[in-house]
Short mmCIF file of C-alpha atoms in Angstrom, two decimals:
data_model
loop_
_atom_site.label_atom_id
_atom_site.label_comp_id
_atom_site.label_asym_id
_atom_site.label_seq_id
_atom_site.Cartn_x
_atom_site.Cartn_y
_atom_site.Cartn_z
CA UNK A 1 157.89 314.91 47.69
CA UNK A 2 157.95 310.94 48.42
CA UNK A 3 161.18 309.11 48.75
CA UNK A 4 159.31 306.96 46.27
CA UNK A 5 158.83 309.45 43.06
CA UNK A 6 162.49 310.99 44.29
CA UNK A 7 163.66 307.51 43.58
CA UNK A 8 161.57 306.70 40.75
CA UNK A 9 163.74 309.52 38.85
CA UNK A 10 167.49 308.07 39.82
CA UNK A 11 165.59 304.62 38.64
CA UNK A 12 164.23 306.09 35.28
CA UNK A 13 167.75 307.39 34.80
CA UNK A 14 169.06 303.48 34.98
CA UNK A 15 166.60 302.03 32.91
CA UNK A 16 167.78 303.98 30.02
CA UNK A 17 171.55 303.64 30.72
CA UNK A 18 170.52 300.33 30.37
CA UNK A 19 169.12 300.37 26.51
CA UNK A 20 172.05 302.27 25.88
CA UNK A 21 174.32 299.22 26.33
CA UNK A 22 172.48 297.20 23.81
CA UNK A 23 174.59 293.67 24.85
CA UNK A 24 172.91 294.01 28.76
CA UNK A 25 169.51 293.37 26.85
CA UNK A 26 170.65 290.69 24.35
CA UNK A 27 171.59 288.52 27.12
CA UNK A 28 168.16 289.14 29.25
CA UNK A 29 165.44 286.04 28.41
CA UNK A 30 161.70 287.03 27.27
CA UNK A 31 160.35 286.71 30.47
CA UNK A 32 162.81 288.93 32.32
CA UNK A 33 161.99 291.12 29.06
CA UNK A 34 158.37 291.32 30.05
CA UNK A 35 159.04 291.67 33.72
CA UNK A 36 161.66 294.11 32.63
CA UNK A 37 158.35 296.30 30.64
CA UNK A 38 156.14 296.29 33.08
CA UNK A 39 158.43 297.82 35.82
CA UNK A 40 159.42 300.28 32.92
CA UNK A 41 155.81 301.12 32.96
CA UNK A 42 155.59 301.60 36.54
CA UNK A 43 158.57 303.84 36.86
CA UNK A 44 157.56 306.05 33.92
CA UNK A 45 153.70 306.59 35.60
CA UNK A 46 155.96 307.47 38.93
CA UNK A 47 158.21 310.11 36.95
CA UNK A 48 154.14 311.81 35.46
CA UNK A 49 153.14 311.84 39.09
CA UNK A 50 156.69 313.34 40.12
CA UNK A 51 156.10 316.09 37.31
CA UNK A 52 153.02 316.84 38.44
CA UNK A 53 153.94 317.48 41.98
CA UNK A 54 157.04 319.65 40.37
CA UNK A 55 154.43 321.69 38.39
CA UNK A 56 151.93 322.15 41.68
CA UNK A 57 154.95 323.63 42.98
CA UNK A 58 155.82 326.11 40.78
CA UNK A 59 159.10 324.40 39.25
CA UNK A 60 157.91 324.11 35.36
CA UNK A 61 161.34 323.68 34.70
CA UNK A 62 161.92 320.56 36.10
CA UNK A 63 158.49 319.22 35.59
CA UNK A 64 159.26 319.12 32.07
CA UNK A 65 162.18 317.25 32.45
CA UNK A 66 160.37 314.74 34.48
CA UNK A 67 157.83 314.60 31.82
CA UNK A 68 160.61 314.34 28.95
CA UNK A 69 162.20 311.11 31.34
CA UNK A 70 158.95 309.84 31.36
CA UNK A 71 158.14 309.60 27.78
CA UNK A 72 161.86 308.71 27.07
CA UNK A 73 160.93 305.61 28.74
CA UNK A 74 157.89 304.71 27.08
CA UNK A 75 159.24 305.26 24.14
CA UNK A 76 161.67 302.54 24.58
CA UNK A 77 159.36 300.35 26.29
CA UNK A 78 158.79 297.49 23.89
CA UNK A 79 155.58 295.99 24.57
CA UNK A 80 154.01 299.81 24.10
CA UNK A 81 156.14 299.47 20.54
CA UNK A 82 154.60 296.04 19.49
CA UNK A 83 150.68 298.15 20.54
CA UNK A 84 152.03 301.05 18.39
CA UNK A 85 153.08 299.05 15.49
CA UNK A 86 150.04 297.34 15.47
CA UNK A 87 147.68 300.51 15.67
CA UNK A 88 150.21 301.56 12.49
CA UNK A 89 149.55 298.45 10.67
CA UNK A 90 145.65 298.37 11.44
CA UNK A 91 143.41 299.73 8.73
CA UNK A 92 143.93 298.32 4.82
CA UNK A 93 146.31 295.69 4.99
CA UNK A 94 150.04 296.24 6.06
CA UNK A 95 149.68 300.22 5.18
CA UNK A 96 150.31 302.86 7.63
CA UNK A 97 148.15 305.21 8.72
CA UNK A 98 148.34 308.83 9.81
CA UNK A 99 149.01 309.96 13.66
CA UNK A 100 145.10 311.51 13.39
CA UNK A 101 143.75 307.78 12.20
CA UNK A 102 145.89 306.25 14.84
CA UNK A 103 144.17 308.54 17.56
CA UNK A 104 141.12 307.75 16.98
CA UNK A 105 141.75 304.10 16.68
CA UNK A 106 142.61 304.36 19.94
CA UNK A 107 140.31 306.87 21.10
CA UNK A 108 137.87 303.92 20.10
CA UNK A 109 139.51 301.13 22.26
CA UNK A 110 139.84 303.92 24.28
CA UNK A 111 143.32 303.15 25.30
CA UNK A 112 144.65 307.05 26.56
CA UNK A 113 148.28 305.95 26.66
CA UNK A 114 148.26 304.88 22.99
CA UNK A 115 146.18 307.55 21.80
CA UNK A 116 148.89 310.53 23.52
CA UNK A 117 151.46 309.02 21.36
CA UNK A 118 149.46 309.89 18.19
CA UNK A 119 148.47 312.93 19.88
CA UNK A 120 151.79 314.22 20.12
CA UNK A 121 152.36 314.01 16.58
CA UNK A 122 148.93 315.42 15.63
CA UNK A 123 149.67 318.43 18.24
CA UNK A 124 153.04 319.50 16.18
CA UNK A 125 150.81 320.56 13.39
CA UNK A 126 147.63 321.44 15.16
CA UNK A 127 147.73 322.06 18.89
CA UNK A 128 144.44 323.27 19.16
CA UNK A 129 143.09 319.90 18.01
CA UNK A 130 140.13 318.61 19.99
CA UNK A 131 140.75 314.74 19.87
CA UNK A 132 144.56 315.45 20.33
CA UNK A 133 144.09 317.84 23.58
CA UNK A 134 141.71 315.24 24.54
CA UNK A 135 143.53 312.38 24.25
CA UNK A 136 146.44 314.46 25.99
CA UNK A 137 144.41 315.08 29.22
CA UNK A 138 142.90 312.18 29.65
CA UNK A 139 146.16 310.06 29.55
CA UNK A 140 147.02 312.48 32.62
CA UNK A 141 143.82 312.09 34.12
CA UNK A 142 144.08 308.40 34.19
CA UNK A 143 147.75 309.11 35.28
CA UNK A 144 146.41 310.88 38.06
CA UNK A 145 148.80 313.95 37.03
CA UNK A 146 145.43 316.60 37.15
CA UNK A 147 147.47 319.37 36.71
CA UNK A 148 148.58 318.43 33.61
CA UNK A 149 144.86 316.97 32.52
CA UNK A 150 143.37 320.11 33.54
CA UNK A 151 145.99 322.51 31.15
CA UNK A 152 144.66 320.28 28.19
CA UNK A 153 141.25 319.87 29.02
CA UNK A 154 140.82 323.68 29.14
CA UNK A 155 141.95 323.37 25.51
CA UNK A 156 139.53 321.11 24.33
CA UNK A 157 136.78 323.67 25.77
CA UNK A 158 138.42 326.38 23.37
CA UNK A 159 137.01 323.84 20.84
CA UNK A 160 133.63 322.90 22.15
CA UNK A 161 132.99 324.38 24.92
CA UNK A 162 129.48 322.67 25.92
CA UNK A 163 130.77 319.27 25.70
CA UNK A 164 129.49 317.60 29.10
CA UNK A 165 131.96 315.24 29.34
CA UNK A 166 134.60 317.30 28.85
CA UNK A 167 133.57 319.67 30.97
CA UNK A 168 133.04 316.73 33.80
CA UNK A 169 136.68 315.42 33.09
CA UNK A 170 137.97 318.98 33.66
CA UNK A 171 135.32 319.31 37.04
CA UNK A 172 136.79 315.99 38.59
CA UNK A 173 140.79 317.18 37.68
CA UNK A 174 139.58 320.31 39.84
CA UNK A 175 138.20 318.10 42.56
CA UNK A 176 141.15 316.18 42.58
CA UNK A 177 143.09 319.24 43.13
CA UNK A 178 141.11 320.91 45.80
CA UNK A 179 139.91 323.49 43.02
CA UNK A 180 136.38 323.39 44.71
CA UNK A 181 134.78 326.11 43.63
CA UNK A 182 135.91 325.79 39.81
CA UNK A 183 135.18 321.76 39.92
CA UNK A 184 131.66 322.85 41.24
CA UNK A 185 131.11 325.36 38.20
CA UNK A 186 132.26 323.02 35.91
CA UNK A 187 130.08 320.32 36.94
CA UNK A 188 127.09 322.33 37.22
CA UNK A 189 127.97 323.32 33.60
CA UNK A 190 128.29 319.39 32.72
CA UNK A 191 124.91 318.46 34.20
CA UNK A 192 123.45 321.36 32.30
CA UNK A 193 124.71 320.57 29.17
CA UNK A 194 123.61 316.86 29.56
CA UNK A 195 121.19 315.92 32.57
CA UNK A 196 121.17 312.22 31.57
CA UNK A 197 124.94 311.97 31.86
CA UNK A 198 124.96 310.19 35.23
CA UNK A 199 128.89 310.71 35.90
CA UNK A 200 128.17 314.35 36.01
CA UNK A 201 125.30 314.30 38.49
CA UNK A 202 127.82 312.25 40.92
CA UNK A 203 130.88 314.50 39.99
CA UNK A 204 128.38 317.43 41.02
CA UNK A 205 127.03 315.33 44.77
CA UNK A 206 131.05 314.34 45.21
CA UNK A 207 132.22 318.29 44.92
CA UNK A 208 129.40 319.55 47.11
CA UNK A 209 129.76 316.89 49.66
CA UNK A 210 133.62 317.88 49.87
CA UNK A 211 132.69 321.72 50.55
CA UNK A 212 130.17 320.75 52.67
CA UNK A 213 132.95 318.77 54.59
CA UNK A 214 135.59 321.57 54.23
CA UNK A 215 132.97 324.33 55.44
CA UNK A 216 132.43 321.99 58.60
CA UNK A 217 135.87 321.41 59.27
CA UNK A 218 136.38 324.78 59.45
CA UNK A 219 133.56 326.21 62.03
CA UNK A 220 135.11 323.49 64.46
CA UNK A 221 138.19 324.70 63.62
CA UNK A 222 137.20 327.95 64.88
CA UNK A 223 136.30 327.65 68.44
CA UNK A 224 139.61 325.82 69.25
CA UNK A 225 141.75 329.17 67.72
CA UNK A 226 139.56 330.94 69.62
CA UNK A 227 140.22 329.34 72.78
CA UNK A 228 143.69 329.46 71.95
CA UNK A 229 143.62 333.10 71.25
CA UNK A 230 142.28 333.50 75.41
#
């Protein structure tokens, strides 16, 4: 684990010690504000990647405490609750609209972050929804938390299981990973489903030229264990 994520959690911590003494914020200008947001941002994307690694370990436990940190701090990130109130306000006039309207408003921008805070909501009732588990693992696939994007992408295939991009998504989360062999099964099951779709033709070339690569790594690995072995 990085010093960097290890930090990012102590940080994380902070930043909402901080909201919690409402006068530290009063006194801050709206520039420091903004700055203030965007380093929010960065810290909470840290804490995903920290829960990730936690989960590739083994330790749910504290994985989902990472992940709970991390959403505790978008939460209170305000320029993410001026976007929200927006989406809420979009539609006919000032009224608000549902958590399924809001993700797919922003399943049409497509803006992942703002679409897994509707899916959350949509999940509670339904968490076999398509858009929802979508939304869900592609906001950890942009994240770069594949762990986590390949848990809910599987869902989505419970769904609709020939959906090529879907199934390309879930192919490049493997290859991310170092799941070769599943990423290559997937993505011959993307290109299959839709030949024309030309991010699953690379996604297919880009897994077979990393086994290719692993396979030759390992016959010149063997020779030297060999001679070692003498």
């Amino acid at each position: 684990m990085s010093v960097s994520l290890e930090a990012a959690h102590g940080l994380g911590k902070r930043i909402l010690d901080i909201y919690a003494d409402d006068e530290k914020l009063e006194s801050v200008s709206p520039g420091l504000r903004d700055l203030f947001s965007r380093m929010q941002w960065r810290v909470a994307r840290m804490c995903r990647l920290r829960a990730d690694n936690l989960d590739r370990e083994g330790d749910k436990e504290r994985a989902i405490a990472e992940s709970k940190l991390a959403d505790d701090l978008d939460e209170r990130n305000e320029s993410f609750t001026r976007i929200r109130r927006q989406l809420e306000m979009a539609g006919q006039g000032s009224s608000r609209i549902t958590p399924r309207e809001g993700l797919r408003l922003a399943l049409e921008r497509p803006n992942f972050h703002m679409a897994a805070m509707f899916a959350r909501q949509v999940l509670v009732s339904d968490p076999r929804d398509l858009e929802a588990n979508f939304a869900m693992g592609m906001f950890y696939h942009c994240d770069e938390q594949y762990g986590q994007a390949e848990a809910y992408l599987r869902k989505c295939l419970e769904r609709d299981p020939r959906n090529a991009s879907i199934l390309n998504n879930l192919a490049v989360a493997q290859l991310r990973q170092g799941h070769l062999d599943e990423a290559e099964e997937n993505a011959r099951k993307a290109v299959a489903a839709n030949g024309k779709l030309a991010e699953a033709r690379r996604t297919l070339e880009s897994v077979l030229n990393e086994k290719k690569a692993a396979e030759k790594a390992e016959r010149e690995k063997l020779p030297q264990e060999n001679r070692a072995v003498r």
